[in-house]
Structures are given as structure tokens and as C-alpha cells.
Amino acid sequence: MAHRILVLNGPNLNMLGTREPQTYGAQTLADVEKLTVEHGASLGLEVTCKQSNHEGELVTLIQQALGSAEAIIINPGAYSHTSVAIHDALRAVALPVVEVHLSNIHAREAFRHHSYVSPVALGVICGLGSTGYKLALSALAEKL
Ligand code: DQA
């Protein structure tokens, strides 16, 4: 049976394509989700993509992954830098997590340099645009 992967995108990522394209690229979230699902399928993975602007909803989606997914790829957006709740939810479900950022958060403002998600992630990919989601899937395909 195909391994199931949940891909979660956090706040403002629904605005990809129009939001600061010099930083986040010209692809829409639908474009990114399509290439992610297709790359997953090429690796024999079943990928489900979800996006929310709400911290509590992201926590619920992480909790619901227990039993419905074997790993999580998450771009928590700005919640990376603020959310103990998302950190705790990821720790609670104890699934392998890959944290992805489109931009290189370490080359940007100091407030983006710390992520509450990184300590509970298997790995972190940043600065490679949508390729980051594909790399995360490839890493999980080897790991699972
Ligand atoms: C982001 C980086 C975050 O600092 C920012 O708040 C985002 C997007 C990225 O993908 O580069 O919303 O996670």
C-alpha cells in the first residue's frame, strides 16, 4: 500500500503567486500542490495537501494525521516563528516531519531565524522554492 503523506501549508500561503513573488515565486498554491502530488505519485506516495490560516486548525489537522498519514511535510509560514502549539502537536503525534520554507529564512529578518518546528523535525529545507516540497517527499520515500 502507498505511504500516505500529509502536506500542510500555513497562513498566507494561500496567497502564493501574488504575495511578494520576488520572495516566494510566481507559482500559486494550486501549482505547488499539483507538483507535490505528482512528484509523490511518481515515488509511490499518496499525498494529501491542506492549507489553513488558523493556528488551531493546523493543530487539529496535525492531530488528525495520526492514523491517516505516516509522515507530515509542513510549511508553517509565520507560525514557525511563534507557535508552541504547533510544536506540541507535532511532538504529540510523533510522526516524521519535514519542515519546508520556500524562502531562505536565515537570509531574511532576524525574527525568521528561529523556528519552533525545527526541533521536532526530521529535517528542514529552506530557500529552494517549491523544489523543497519535492525534496521533502524524496527524503520521506527513502525513510518510510
Ligand atoms: C515562509 C517563511 C516565513 O517566515 C513566512 O512567514 C512565510 C513563508 C516560507 O515559505 O518561506 O509565510 O514559511
PDB file of C-alpha atoms and ligand atoms in Angstrom:
ATOM      1  CA  MET A   1       0.000   0.000   0.000  1.00  0.00           C
ATOM      2  CA  ALA A   2       1.219   3.517  -0.826  1.00  0.00           C
ATOM      3  CA  HIS A   3       2.599   5.510   2.086  1.00  0.00           C
ATOM      4  CA  ARG A   4       0.334   8.438   2.912  1.00  0.00           C
ATOM      5  CA  ILE A   5       1.853  11.884   3.388  1.00  0.00           C
ATOM      6  CA  LEU A   6       0.062  14.978   4.704  1.00  0.00           C
ATOM      7  CA  VAL A   7       1.368  18.262   3.271  1.00  0.00           C
ATOM      8  CA  LEU A   8       0.321  21.232   5.390  1.00  0.00           C
ATOM      9  CA  ASN A   9       0.710  24.868   4.430  1.00  0.00           C
ATOM     10  CA  GLY A  10       0.123  27.600   6.982  1.00  0.00           C
ATOM     11  CA  PRO A  11      -1.013  31.221   6.961  1.00  0.00           C
ATOM     12  CA  ASN A  12      -0.787  33.390   3.853  1.00  0.00           C
ATOM     13  CA  LEU A  13       0.461  30.553   1.694  1.00  0.00           C
ATOM     14  CA  ASN A  14      -2.960  30.572   0.002  1.00  0.00           C
ATOM     15  CA  MET A  15      -1.774  33.884  -1.474  1.00  0.00           C
ATOM     16  CA  LEU A  16       1.196  32.391  -3.317  1.00  0.00           C
ATOM     17  CA  GLY A  17       1.536  33.744  -6.829  1.00  0.00           C
ATOM     18  CA  THR A  18       0.510  37.267  -5.876  1.00  0.00           C
ATOM     19  CA  ARG A  19       2.213  37.533  -2.465  1.00  0.00           C
ATOM     20  CA  GLU A  20       5.743  39.023  -2.703  1.00  0.00           C
ATOM     21  CA  PRO A  21       6.641  37.000  -5.821  1.00  0.00           C
ATOM     22  CA  GLN A  22      10.274  38.178  -5.585  1.00  0.00           C
ATOM     23  CA  THR A  23      10.488  36.218  -2.304  1.00  0.00           C
ATOM     24  CA  TYR A  24       8.020  33.368  -2.781  1.00  0.00           C
ATOM     25  CA  GLY A  25       7.942  32.890  -6.558  1.00  0.00           C
ATOM     26  CA  ALA A  26       5.214  33.123  -9.177  1.00  0.00           C
ATOM     27  CA  GLN A  27       3.596  29.732  -8.614  1.00  0.00           C
ATOM     28  CA  THR A  28       0.188  29.631  -6.941  1.00  0.00           C
ATOM     29  CA  LEU A  29      -0.580  27.279  -4.060  1.00  0.00           C
ATOM     30  CA  ALA A  30      -2.582  25.159  -6.528  1.00  0.00           C
ATOM     31  CA  ASP A  31       0.543  24.909  -8.740  1.00  0.00           C
ATOM     32  CA  VAL A  32       2.699  23.891  -5.780  1.00  0.00           C
ATOM     33  CA  GLU A  33       0.156  21.351  -4.552  1.00  0.00           C
ATOM     34  CA  LYS A  34      -0.172  19.850  -8.047  1.00  0.00           C
ATOM     35  CA  LEU A  35       3.563  19.356  -8.496  1.00  0.00           C
ATOM     36  CA  THR A  36       3.785  17.962  -4.958  1.00  0.00           C
ATOM     37  CA  VAL A  37       1.002  15.413  -5.526  1.00  0.00           C
ATOM     38  CA  GLU A  38       2.505  14.430  -8.907  1.00  0.00           C
ATOM     39  CA  HIS A  39       6.022  14.044  -7.508  1.00  0.00           C
ATOM     40  CA  GLY A  40       4.599  11.997  -4.645  1.00  0.00           C
ATOM     41  CA  ALA A  41       2.765   9.714  -7.084  1.00  0.00           C
ATOM     42  CA  SER A  42       5.993   9.204  -9.070  1.00  0.00           C
ATOM     43  CA  LEU A  43       7.571   7.972  -5.811  1.00  0.00           C
ATOM     44  CA  GLY A  44       4.606   5.739  -4.972  1.00  0.00           C
ATOM     45  CA  LEU A  45       3.359   8.096  -2.235  1.00  0.00           C
ATOM     46  CA  GLU A  46      -0.237   9.180  -1.682  1.00  0.00           C
ATOM     47  CA  VAL A  47      -0.124  12.907  -0.925  1.00  0.00           C
ATOM     48  CA  THR A  48      -2.926  14.958   0.627  1.00  0.00           C
ATOM     49  CA  CYS A  49      -2.487  18.753   0.735  1.00  0.00           C
ATOM     50  CA  LYS A  50      -4.201  21.109   3.188  1.00  0.00           C
ATOM     51  CA  GLN A  51      -3.820  24.806   3.933  1.00  0.00           C
ATOM     52  CA  SER A  52      -5.076  26.906   6.822  1.00  0.00           C
ATOM     53  CA  ASN A  53      -4.630  30.458   8.049  1.00  0.00           C
ATOM     54  CA  HIS A  54      -5.590  29.392  11.592  1.00  0.00           C
ATOM     55  CA  GLU A  55      -3.215  28.064  14.220  1.00  0.00           C
ATOM     56  CA  GLY A  56      -5.838  25.926  15.997  1.00  0.00           C
ATOM     57  CA  GLU A  57      -6.988  24.394  12.730  1.00  0.00           C
ATOM     58  CA  LEU A  58      -3.399  23.461  11.891  1.00  0.00           C
ATOM     59  CA  VAL A  59      -3.120  21.829  15.332  1.00  0.00           C
ATOM     60  CA  THR A  60      -6.312  19.837  14.625  1.00  0.00           C
ATOM     61  CA  LEU A  61      -5.069  18.779  11.181  1.00  0.00           C
ATOM     62  CA  ILE A  62      -1.793  17.595  12.742  1.00  0.00           C
ATOM     63  CA  GLN A  63      -3.719  15.598  15.375  1.00  0.00           C
ATOM     64  CA  GLN A  64      -5.947  14.062  12.672  1.00  0.00           C
ATOM     65  CA  ALA A  65      -2.842  12.902  10.793  1.00  0.00           C
ATOM     66  CA  LEU A  66      -2.481  10.225  13.438  1.00  0.00           C
ATOM     67  CA  GLY A  67      -3.954   7.168  11.771  1.00  0.00           C
ATOM     68  CA  SER A  68      -4.426   8.812   8.377  1.00  0.00           C
ATOM     69  CA  ALA A  69      -0.821   9.675   7.402  1.00  0.00           C
ATOM     70  CA  GLU A  70       2.613   8.218   8.032  1.00  0.00           C
ATOM     71  CA  ALA A  71       4.524  11.485   7.759  1.00  0.00           C
ATOM     72  CA  ILE A  72       3.948  15.223   7.605  1.00  0.00           C
ATOM     73  CA  ILE A  73       5.522  17.881   5.428  1.00  0.00           C
ATOM     74  CA  ILE A  74       4.758  21.308   6.866  1.00  0.00           C
ATOM     75  CA  ASN A  75       5.390  24.866   5.850  1.00  0.00           C
ATOM     76  CA  PRO A  76       4.054  26.578   8.957  1.00  0.00           C
ATOM     77  CA  GLY A  77       4.534  30.075   7.488  1.00  0.00           C
ATOM     78  CA  ALA A  78       4.827  32.730  10.196  1.00  0.00           C
ATOM     79  CA  TYR A  79       3.666  30.240  12.860  1.00  0.00           C
ATOM     80  CA  SER A  80       7.116  28.634  12.522  1.00  0.00           C
ATOM     81  CA  HIS A  81       8.456  31.563  14.487  1.00  0.00           C
ATOM     82  CA  THR A  82       5.713  31.835  17.109  1.00  0.00           C
ATOM     83  CA  SER A  83       3.765  28.629  17.667  1.00  0.00           C
ATOM     84  CA  VAL A  84       4.438  26.475  20.694  1.00  0.00           C
ATOM     85  CA  ALA A  85       1.031  24.868  19.971  1.00  0.00           C
ATOM     86  CA  ILE A  86       2.171  23.560  16.576  1.00  0.00           C
ATOM     87  CA  HIS A  87       5.457  22.376  18.121  1.00  0.00           C
ATOM     88  CA  ASP A  88       3.483  20.499  20.801  1.00  0.00           C
ATOM     89  CA  ALA A  89       1.045  18.959  18.286  1.00  0.00           C
ATOM     90  CA  LEU A  90       3.886  17.669  16.107  1.00  0.00           C
ATOM     91  CA  ARG A  91       5.654  16.295  19.181  1.00  0.00           C
ATOM     92  CA  ALA A  92       2.405  14.654  20.356  1.00  0.00           C
ATOM     93  CA  VAL A  93       1.694  12.761  17.131  1.00  0.00           C
ATOM     94  CA  ALA A  94       5.378  11.775  16.851  1.00  0.00           C
ATOM     95  CA  LEU A  95       5.228  11.253  13.079  1.00  0.00           C
ATOM     96  CA  PRO A  96       8.277  12.005  10.918  1.00  0.00           C
ATOM     97  CA  VAL A  97       8.113  15.694   9.985  1.00  0.00           C
ATOM     98  CA  VAL A  98       9.926  17.634   7.282  1.00  0.00           C
ATOM     99  CA  GLU A  99       9.750  21.424   7.646  1.00  0.00           C
ATOM    100  CA  VAL A 100       9.800  23.330   4.359  1.00  0.00           C
ATOM    101  CA  HIS A 101      10.167  27.041   3.649  1.00  0.00           C
ATOM    102  CA  LEU A 102      10.102  28.485   0.168  1.00  0.00           C
ATOM    103  CA  SER A 103      12.475  31.294   1.123  1.00  0.00           C
ATOM    104  CA  ASN A 104      15.795  31.046   2.944  1.00  0.00           C
ATOM    105  CA  ILE A 105      14.588  32.171   6.374  1.00  0.00           C
ATOM    106  CA  HIS A 106      18.211  32.504   7.578  1.00  0.00           C
ATOM    107  CA  ALA A 107      18.989  35.119   4.931  1.00  0.00           C
ATOM    108  CA  ARG A 108      15.998  37.244   5.996  1.00  0.00           C
ATOM    109  CA  GLU A 109      14.954  39.252   9.087  1.00  0.00           C
ATOM    110  CA  ALA A 110      16.289  38.034  12.443  1.00  0.00           C
ATOM    111  CA  PHE A 111      12.756  37.188  13.667  1.00  0.00           C
ATOM    112  CA  ARG A 112      12.564  34.479  10.981  1.00  0.00           C
ATOM    113  CA  HIS A 113      15.799  32.775  12.049  1.00  0.00           C
ATOM    114  CA  HIS A 114      14.217  30.778  14.876  1.00  0.00           C
ATOM    115  CA  SER A 115      11.627  28.064  14.230  1.00  0.00           C
ATOM    116  CA  TYR A 116       9.663  26.270  16.959  1.00  0.00           C
ATOM    117  CA  VAL A 117       9.071  23.463  14.456  1.00  0.00           C
ATOM    118  CA  SER A 118      12.713  22.657  13.652  1.00  0.00           C
ATOM    119  CA  PRO A 119      13.439  20.873  16.977  1.00  0.00           C
ATOM    120  CA  VAL A 120      10.643  18.372  16.240  1.00  0.00           C
ATOM    121  CA  ALA A 121      11.505  17.930  12.551  1.00  0.00           C
ATOM    122  CA  LEU A 122      13.463  15.130  10.996  1.00  0.00           C
ATOM    123  CA  GLY A 123      14.875  17.705   8.597  1.00  0.00           C
ATOM    124  CA  VAL A 124      14.449  21.261   7.402  1.00  0.00           C
ATOM    125  CA  ILE A 125      14.577  22.501   3.802  1.00  0.00           C
ATOM    126  CA  CYS A 126      14.539  26.206   3.038  1.00  0.00           C
ATOM    127  CA  GLY A 127      15.357  28.596   0.233  1.00  0.00           C
ATOM    128  CA  LEU A 128      14.715  26.258  -2.701  1.00  0.00           C
ATOM    129  CA  GLY A 129      11.186  27.369  -3.544  1.00  0.00           C
ATOM    130  CA  SER A 130       8.680  24.672  -4.464  1.00  0.00           C
ATOM    131  CA  THR A 131      11.540  22.206  -5.093  1.00  0.00           C
ATOM    132  CA  GLY A 132      11.699  21.959  -1.296  1.00  0.00           C
ATOM    133  CA  TYR A 133       8.415  20.036  -1.200  1.00  0.00           C
ATOM    134  CA  LYS A 134       9.710  17.577  -3.803  1.00  0.00           C
ATOM    135  CA  LEU A 135      12.965  17.072  -1.891  1.00  0.00           C
ATOM    136  CA  ALA A 136      10.986  16.508   1.301  1.00  0.00           C
ATOM    137  CA  LEU A 137       8.915  13.807  -0.433  1.00  0.00           C
ATOM    138  CA  SER A 138      12.032  12.134  -1.832  1.00  0.00           C
ATOM    139  CA  ALA A 139      13.586  12.077   1.647  1.00  0.00           C
ATOM    140  CA  LEU A 140      10.430  10.584   3.182  1.00  0.00           C
ATOM    141  CA  ALA A 141      10.123   7.983   0.404  1.00  0.00           C
ATOM    142  CA  GLU A 142      13.585   6.716   1.393  1.00  0.00           C
ATOM    143  CA  LYS A 143      12.873   6.943   5.100  1.00  0.00           C
ATOM    144  CA  LEU A 144       9.468   5.167   5.175  1.00  0.00           C
TER     145      LEU A 144
HETATM  146  C1  DQA B   1       7.804  31.009   4.863  1.00  0.00           C
HETATM  147  C2  DQA B   1       8.774  31.894   5.656  1.00  0.00           C
HETATM  148  C3  DQA B   1       8.075  32.539   6.846  1.00  0.00           C
HETATM  149  O1  DQA B   1       8.995  33.356   7.561  1.00  0.00           O
HETATM  150  C4  DQA B   1       6.918  33.391   6.372  1.00  0.00           C
HETATM  151  O2  DQA B   1       6.240  33.933   7.481  1.00  0.00           O
HETATM  152  C5  DQA B   1       6.001  32.665   5.465  1.00  0.00           C
HETATM  153  C6  DQA B   1       6.550  31.775   4.457  1.00  0.00           C
HETATM  154  C7  DQA B   1       8.448  30.469   3.571  1.00  0.00           C
HETATM  155  O3  DQA B   1       7.888  29.546   2.999  1.00  0.00           O
HETATM  156  O4  DQA B   1       9.493  30.965   3.138  1.00  0.00           O
HETATM  157  O5  DQA B   1       4.788  32.870   5.498  1.00  0.00           O
HETATM  158  O6  DQA B   1       7.438  29.905   5.672  1.00  0.00           O
END
